[in-house]
Structure formats: structure tokens, C-alpha cells
Amino acid sequence: AQKVTQAQTEISVVEKEDVTLDCVYETRDTTYYLFWYKQPPSGELVFLIRRNSFDEQNEISGRYSWNFQKSTSSFNFTITASQVVDSAVYFCALSEAGGRRALTFGSGTRLQVQP
Amino acid sequence: GAVVSQHPSWVICKSGTSVKIECRSLDFQATTMFWYRQFPKQSLMLMATSNEGSKATYEQGVEKDKFLINHASLTLSTLTVTSAHPEDSSFYICSARGERGTGGIQYFGAGTRLSVL
């Protein structure tokens, strides 16, 4: 069975601070995908990144960066120089590489960026 | 990213009535669509998976007769909440995945907030 744990329920930072959202996963599959989605107050989930289990290279996209460490089953997400618009709930998710590839979501981390 | 349209965004209905929610992939063909339910301040719970032209696969504990899913075409899936009751009030979100043009990534609709009186 797959499981995704986001231990941080809520995080509050002041604008321009860096913040890291933690994600730890469990799976018996050797091939799988990891995702991060952002859910702003409007409700729509916005896709941020997908990472293949075979690709452990860290990725940077603007102010966003992701650190994938297979040894610790973690896929952490860092926002550099946070902005008020980053306020949202962030979900980490895991899917099998084959079959239905349904997403297993973590419980989400609510990020509040104060001006 | 790919665009998924979900309608209506908000619906209020009386207990006992049925409500239909539409999920459309606007710029890609969705071989698979998913329906999720989300309670306030909680994560998304997968309800069912649908593939075009075949019966939906429901998750354990989800009533097939209560939540009817139809995936009639490669761009449209519908969820009908039949004989809705107040406990069905929730936020329902669909997602769509296509093999071409989306890299197999699930893209989500904006969600439908259902309130049953």
C-alpha cells in the first residue's frame, strides 16, 4: 500500500522568508511518480512538478526547488523568498508507474505567507 | 498546462434531488478521469476512476448507485449524485489524464461545492 505523509499541518512565514515543505512517502513499487500540487483558496489544484523514481536530480523552477532523496523516501519542496501569493495548501502525491496510476495524496500543508 | 473545466462550480439543492457535475478536458483527450471528494481542511479522497467507454472503478466504501459516473467521450465525464442528502455536501473535484500532450499527468478541474439542504 502507498502512503504519503506531510507532517507539517500549517506553516506561517513572513514574506521573503524561505520555507520548506516536507513530504515522506511509502511504497513497495520500484517505479513510481511523485508530485506536488498547489491548492489556492479558489480550490483548483495546480500541478507543480512530477518526478520519476529513477530521477533523483534536484530541480529548480524560479523560486521553487525540489529535493528528492530516495534513501530517505522524501520529496521536499522549498519556496525561496516567499510571497503572499504563495499562500495555499500544498499537496504531495504519489502514484504507481503502471495500471491506473491513481494519486495517493498526503494530508496537505497549509502555507500562510504574511506581508 | 492542460485545461480541465468543471461545472457547476457551486450548487445548492434540496434533499432527495439529483445533481450532475460535468468534467471536460478542453485541449486534450482524457483516456482516464478521476473523481475526488474533499472535506473541509482535509485531503482529497479518490472516489472512482473512469475510462472512456467503460464502467467506472469505484473505491471501497463509495456507493456506486449513489454516485453515478459516466465517461461518454474522451473529453467528458459526469458525476451524478443521486437522491442527495446533507451528508453528501462536500467539495467534489475531477481530474483528467491523457497519454498524449499531458505526459500522463493528472490535471484538475476547479471543483464543485455541493450543499444539500
PDB file of N, CA and C in Angstrom, chain B residues 57-106:
ATOM      1  N   THR B  57     -14.488   2.433 -12.063  1.00  0.00           N
ATOM      2  CA  THR B  57     -13.994   1.619 -10.957  1.00  0.00           C
ATOM      3  C   THR B  57     -14.105   2.447  -9.688  1.00  0.00           C
ATOM      4  N   TYR B  58     -14.893   1.957  -8.738  1.00  0.00           N
ATOM      5  CA  TYR B  58     -15.145   2.699  -7.513  1.00  0.00           C
ATOM      6  C   TYR B  58     -14.217   2.233  -6.394  1.00  0.00           C
ATOM      7  N   GLU B  59     -13.839   3.173  -5.567  1.00  0.00           N
ATOM      8  CA  GLU B  59     -13.033   2.835  -4.394  1.00  0.00           C
ATOM      9  C   GLU B  59     -13.918   2.193  -3.333  1.00  0.00           C
ATOM     10  N   GLN B  60     -13.285   1.464  -2.478  1.00  0.00           N
ATOM     11  CA  GLN B  60     -14.013   0.766  -1.419  1.00  0.00           C
ATOM     12  C   GLN B  60     -14.762   1.778  -0.552  1.00  0.00           C
ATOM     13  N   GLY B  61     -16.011   1.483  -0.292  1.00  0.00           N
ATOM     14  CA  GLY B  61     -16.815   2.354   0.552  1.00  0.00           C
ATOM     15  C   GLY B  61     -17.606   3.404  -0.207  1.00  0.00           C
ATOM     16  N   VAL B  62     -17.379   3.542  -1.496  1.00  0.00           N
ATOM     17  CA  VAL B  62     -18.110   4.512  -2.300  1.00  0.00           C
ATOM     18  C   VAL B  62     -19.293   3.805  -2.951  1.00  0.00           C
ATOM     19  N   GLU B  63     -20.492   4.334  -2.741  1.00  0.00           N
ATOM     20  CA  GLU B  63     -21.696   3.697  -3.264  1.00  0.00           C
ATOM     21  C   GLU B  63     -21.866   3.969  -4.749  1.00  0.00           C
ATOM     22  N   LYS B  64     -21.856   2.912  -5.533  1.00  0.00           N
ATOM     23  CA  LYS B  64     -21.991   3.047  -6.987  1.00  0.00           C
ATOM     24  C   LYS B  64     -23.339   3.633  -7.372  1.00  0.00           C
ATOM     25  N   ASP B  65     -24.384   3.241  -6.655  1.00  0.00           N
ATOM     26  CA  ASP B  65     -25.724   3.704  -7.019  1.00  0.00           C
ATOM     27  C   ASP B  65     -25.969   5.135  -6.567  1.00  0.00           C
ATOM     28  N   LYS B  66     -25.170   5.587  -5.632  1.00  0.00           N
ATOM     29  CA  LYS B  66     -25.310   6.967  -5.148  1.00  0.00           C
ATOM     30  C   LYS B  66     -24.536   7.924  -6.061  1.00  0.00           C
ATOM     31  N   PHE B  67     -23.381   7.498  -6.466  1.00  0.00           N
ATOM     32  CA  PHE B  67     -22.508   8.348  -7.275  1.00  0.00           C
ATOM     33  C   PHE B  67     -22.326   7.691  -8.652  1.00  0.00           C
ATOM     34  N   LEU B  68     -23.160   8.128  -9.583  1.00  0.00           N
ATOM     35  CA  LEU B  68     -23.130   7.551 -10.927  1.00  0.00           C
ATOM     36  C   LEU B  68     -22.118   8.289 -11.790  1.00  0.00           C
ATOM     37  N   ILE B  69     -21.245   7.540 -12.404  1.00  0.00           N
ATOM     38  CA  ILE B  69     -20.212   8.147 -13.243  1.00  0.00           C
ATOM     39  C   ILE B  69     -20.355   7.650 -14.666  1.00  0.00           C
ATOM     40  N   ASN B  70     -20.320   8.606 -15.585  1.00  0.00           N
ATOM     41  CA  ASN B  70     -20.387   8.287 -16.999  1.00  0.00           C
ATOM     42  C   ASN B  70     -19.243   8.973 -17.718  1.00  0.00           C
ATOM     43  N   HIS B  71     -18.502   8.194 -18.488  1.00  0.00           N
ATOM     44  CA  HIS B  71     -17.377   8.750 -19.248  1.00  0.00           C
ATOM     45  C   HIS B  71     -17.690   8.503 -20.720  1.00  0.00           C
ATOM     46  N   ALA B  72     -18.547   9.335 -21.259  1.00  0.00           N
ATOM     47  CA  ALA B  72     -19.140   9.089 -22.571  1.00  0.00           C
ATOM     48  C   ALA B  72     -18.187   9.349 -23.738  1.00  0.00           C
ATOM     49  N   SER B  73     -17.234  10.237 -23.534  1.00  0.00           N
ATOM     50  CA  SER B  73     -16.314  10.557 -24.621  1.00  0.00           C
ATOM     51  C   SER B  73     -14.932  10.813 -24.042  1.00  0.00           C
ATOM     52  N   LEU B  74     -13.972  11.028 -24.908  1.00  0.00           N
ATOM     53  CA  LEU B  74     -12.606  11.260 -24.447  1.00  0.00           C
ATOM     54  C   LEU B  74     -12.401  12.647 -23.855  1.00  0.00           C
ATOM     55  N   THR B  75     -13.452  13.452 -23.841  1.00  0.00           N
ATOM     56  CA  THR B  75     -13.317  14.787 -23.264  1.00  0.00           C
ATOM     57  C   THR B  75     -14.360  15.081 -22.195  1.00  0.00           C
ATOM     58  N   LEU B  76     -15.227  14.131 -21.883  1.00  0.00           N
ATOM     59  CA  LEU B  76     -16.302  14.422 -20.939  1.00  0.00           C
ATOM     60  C   LEU B  76     -16.575  13.255 -20.004  1.00  0.00           C
ATOM     61  N   SER B  77     -16.616  13.570 -18.720  1.00  0.00           N
ATOM     62  CA  SER B  77     -17.066  12.627 -17.707  1.00  0.00           C
ATOM     63  C   SER B  77     -18.053  13.358 -16.817  1.00  0.00           C
ATOM     64  N   THR B  78     -19.080  12.644 -16.369  1.00  0.00           N
ATOM     65  CA  THR B  78     -20.053  13.264 -15.477  1.00  0.00           C
ATOM     66  C   THR B  78     -20.196  12.438 -14.210  1.00  0.00           C
ATOM     67  N   LEU B  79     -20.428  13.153 -13.130  1.00  0.00           N
ATOM     68  CA  LEU B  79     -20.722  12.537 -11.842  1.00  0.00           C
ATOM     69  C   LEU B  79     -22.113  12.988 -11.436  1.00  0.00           C
ATOM     70  N   THR B  80     -23.012  12.032 -11.216  1.00  0.00           N
ATOM     71  CA  THR B  80     -24.360  12.369 -10.757  1.00  0.00           C
ATOM     72  C   THR B  80     -24.526  11.876  -9.334  1.00  0.00           C
ATOM     73  N   VAL B  81     -24.812  12.804  -8.449  1.00  0.00           N
ATOM     74  CA  VAL B  81     -25.109  12.452  -7.066  1.00  0.00           C
ATOM     75  C   VAL B  81     -26.614  12.243  -6.995  1.00  0.00           C
ATOM     76  N   THR B  82     -27.033  11.027  -6.828  1.00  0.00           N
ATOM     77  CA  THR B  82     -28.465  10.717  -6.856  1.00  0.00           C
ATOM     78  C   THR B  82     -29.064  10.803  -5.456  1.00  0.00           C
ATOM     79  N   SER B  83     -30.296  11.281  -5.408  1.00  0.00           N
ATOM     80  CA  SER B  83     -31.015  11.408  -4.139  1.00  0.00           C
ATOM     81  C   SER B  83     -30.087  11.968  -3.058  1.00  0.00           C
ATOM     82  N   ALA B  84     -29.626  13.158  -3.338  1.00  0.00           N
ATOM     83  CA  ALA B  84     -28.630  13.768  -2.449  1.00  0.00           C
ATOM     84  C   ALA B  84     -29.195  14.040  -1.060  1.00  0.00           C
ATOM     85  N   HIS B  85     -28.347  13.876  -0.071  1.00  0.00           N
ATOM     86  CA  HIS B  85     -28.709  14.163   1.316  1.00  0.00           C
ATOM     87  C   HIS B  85     -27.655  15.082   1.911  1.00  0.00           C
ATOM     88  N   PRO B  86     -27.945  15.718   3.022  1.00  0.00           N
ATOM     89  CA  PRO B  86     -26.985  16.670   3.605  1.00  0.00           C
ATOM     90  C   PRO B  86     -25.585  16.098   3.811  1.00  0.00           C
ATOM     91  N   GLU B  87     -25.496  14.817   4.090  1.00  0.00           N
ATOM     92  CA  GLU B  87     -24.158  14.226   4.294  1.00  0.00           C
ATOM     93  C   GLU B  87     -23.339  14.123   3.008  1.00  0.00           C
ATOM     94  N   ASP B  88     -24.012  14.352   1.866  1.00  0.00           N
ATOM     95  CA  ASP B  88     -23.296  14.368   0.584  1.00  0.00           C
ATOM     96  C   ASP B  88     -22.682  15.732   0.304  1.00  0.00           C
ATOM     97  N   SER B  89     -23.010  16.691   1.128  1.00  0.00           N
ATOM     98  CA  SER B  89     -22.430  18.029   0.949  1.00  0.00           C
ATOM     99  C   SER B  89     -20.917  17.941   1.077  1.00  0.00           C
ATOM    100  N   SER B  90     -20.234  18.478   0.075  1.00  0.00           N
ATOM    101  CA  SER B  90     -18.779  18.354   0.048  1.00  0.00           C
ATOM    102  C   SER B  90     -18.240  19.122  -1.143  1.00  0.00           C
ATOM    103  N   PHE B  91     -16.931  19.066  -1.304  1.00  0.00           N
ATOM    104  CA  PHE B  91     -16.257  19.645  -2.460  1.00  0.00           C
ATOM    105  C   PHE B  91     -15.828  18.487  -3.339  1.00  0.00           C
ATOM    106  N   TYR B  92     -16.327  18.464  -4.574  1.00  0.00           N
ATOM    107  CA  TYR B  92     -16.019  17.383  -5.495  1.00  0.00           C
ATOM    108  C   TYR B  92     -15.084  17.915  -6.587  1.00  0.00           C
ATOM    109  N   ILE B  93     -14.010  17.188  -6.824  1.00  0.00           N
ATOM    110  CA  ILE B  93     -13.012  17.626  -7.816  1.00  0.00           C
ATOM    111  C   ILE B  93     -12.755  16.498  -8.805  1.00  0.00           C
ATOM    112  N   CYS B  94     -12.704  16.864 -10.060  1.00  0.00           N
ATOM    113  CA  CYS B  94     -12.361  15.877 -11.073  1.00  0.00           C
ATOM    114  C   CYS B  94     -10.952  16.132 -11.579  1.00  0.00           C
ATOM    115  N   SER B  95     -10.361  15.109 -12.128  1.00  0.00           N
ATOM    116  CA  SER B  95      -9.083  15.280 -12.809  1.00  0.00           C
ATOM    117  C   SER B  95      -9.102  14.447 -14.077  1.00  0.00           C
ATOM    118  N   ALA B  96      -8.265  14.827 -15.004  1.00  0.00           N
ATOM    119  CA  ALA B  96      -8.204  14.127 -16.276  1.00  0.00           C
ATOM    120  C   ALA B  96      -6.762  13.882 -16.641  1.00  0.00           C
ATOM    121  N   ARG B  97      -6.561  12.754 -17.257  1.00  0.00           N
ATOM    122  CA  ARG B  97      -5.207  12.398 -17.688  1.00  0.00           C
ATOM    123  C   ARG B  97      -5.269  11.864 -19.104  1.00  0.00           C
ATOM    124  N   GLY B  98      -4.406  12.408 -19.932  1.00  0.00           N
ATOM    125  CA  GLY B  98      -4.298  11.901 -21.296  1.00  0.00           C
ATOM    126  C   GLY B  98      -2.898  11.380 -21.511  1.00  0.00           C
ATOM    127  N   GLU B  99      -2.757  10.477 -22.440  1.00  0.00           N
ATOM    128  CA  GLU B  99      -1.426   9.921 -22.678  1.00  0.00           C
ATOM    129  C   GLU B  99      -0.619  10.789 -23.613  1.00  0.00           C
ATOM    130  N   ARG B 100      -1.320  11.571 -24.412  1.00  0.00           N
ATOM    131  CA  ARG B 100      -0.605  12.435 -25.350  1.00  0.00           C
ATOM    132  C   ARG B 100      -0.828  13.882 -24.970  1.00  0.00           C
ATOM    133  N   GLY B 101       0.226  14.624 -25.010  1.00  0.00           N
ATOM    134  CA  GLY B 101       0.098  16.065 -24.770  1.00  0.00           C
ATOM    135  C   GLY B 101       0.116  16.449 -23.301  1.00  0.00           C
ATOM    136  N   THR B 102      -0.125  15.501 -22.415  1.00  0.00           N
ATOM    137  CA  THR B 102      -0.107  15.840 -20.993  1.00  0.00           C
ATOM    138  C   THR B 102       0.968  15.064 -20.255  1.00  0.00           C
ATOM    139  N   GLY B 103       1.675  14.207 -20.939  1.00  0.00           N
ATOM    140  CA  GLY B 103       2.737  13.436 -20.300  1.00  0.00           C
ATOM    141  C   GLY B 103       2.229  12.506 -19.226  1.00  0.00           C
ATOM    142  N   GLY B 104       0.948  12.157 -19.291  1.00  0.00           N
ATOM    143  CA  GLY B 104       0.393  11.250 -18.293  1.00  0.00           C
ATOM    144  C   GLY B 104       0.123  11.911 -16.950  1.00  0.00           C
ATOM    145  N   ILE B 105       0.178  13.234 -16.905  1.00  0.00           N
ATOM    146  CA  ILE B 105      -0.047  13.954 -15.651  1.00  0.00           C
ATOM    147  C   ILE B 105      -1.542  14.202 -15.461  1.00  0.00           C
ATOM    148  N   GLN B 106      -2.015  14.111 -14.230  1.00  0.00           N
ATOM    149  CA  GLN B 106      -3.410  14.436 -13.924  1.00  0.00           C
ATOM    150  C   GLN B 106      -3.546  15.941 -13.770  1.00  0.00           C
TER     151      GLN B 106
END
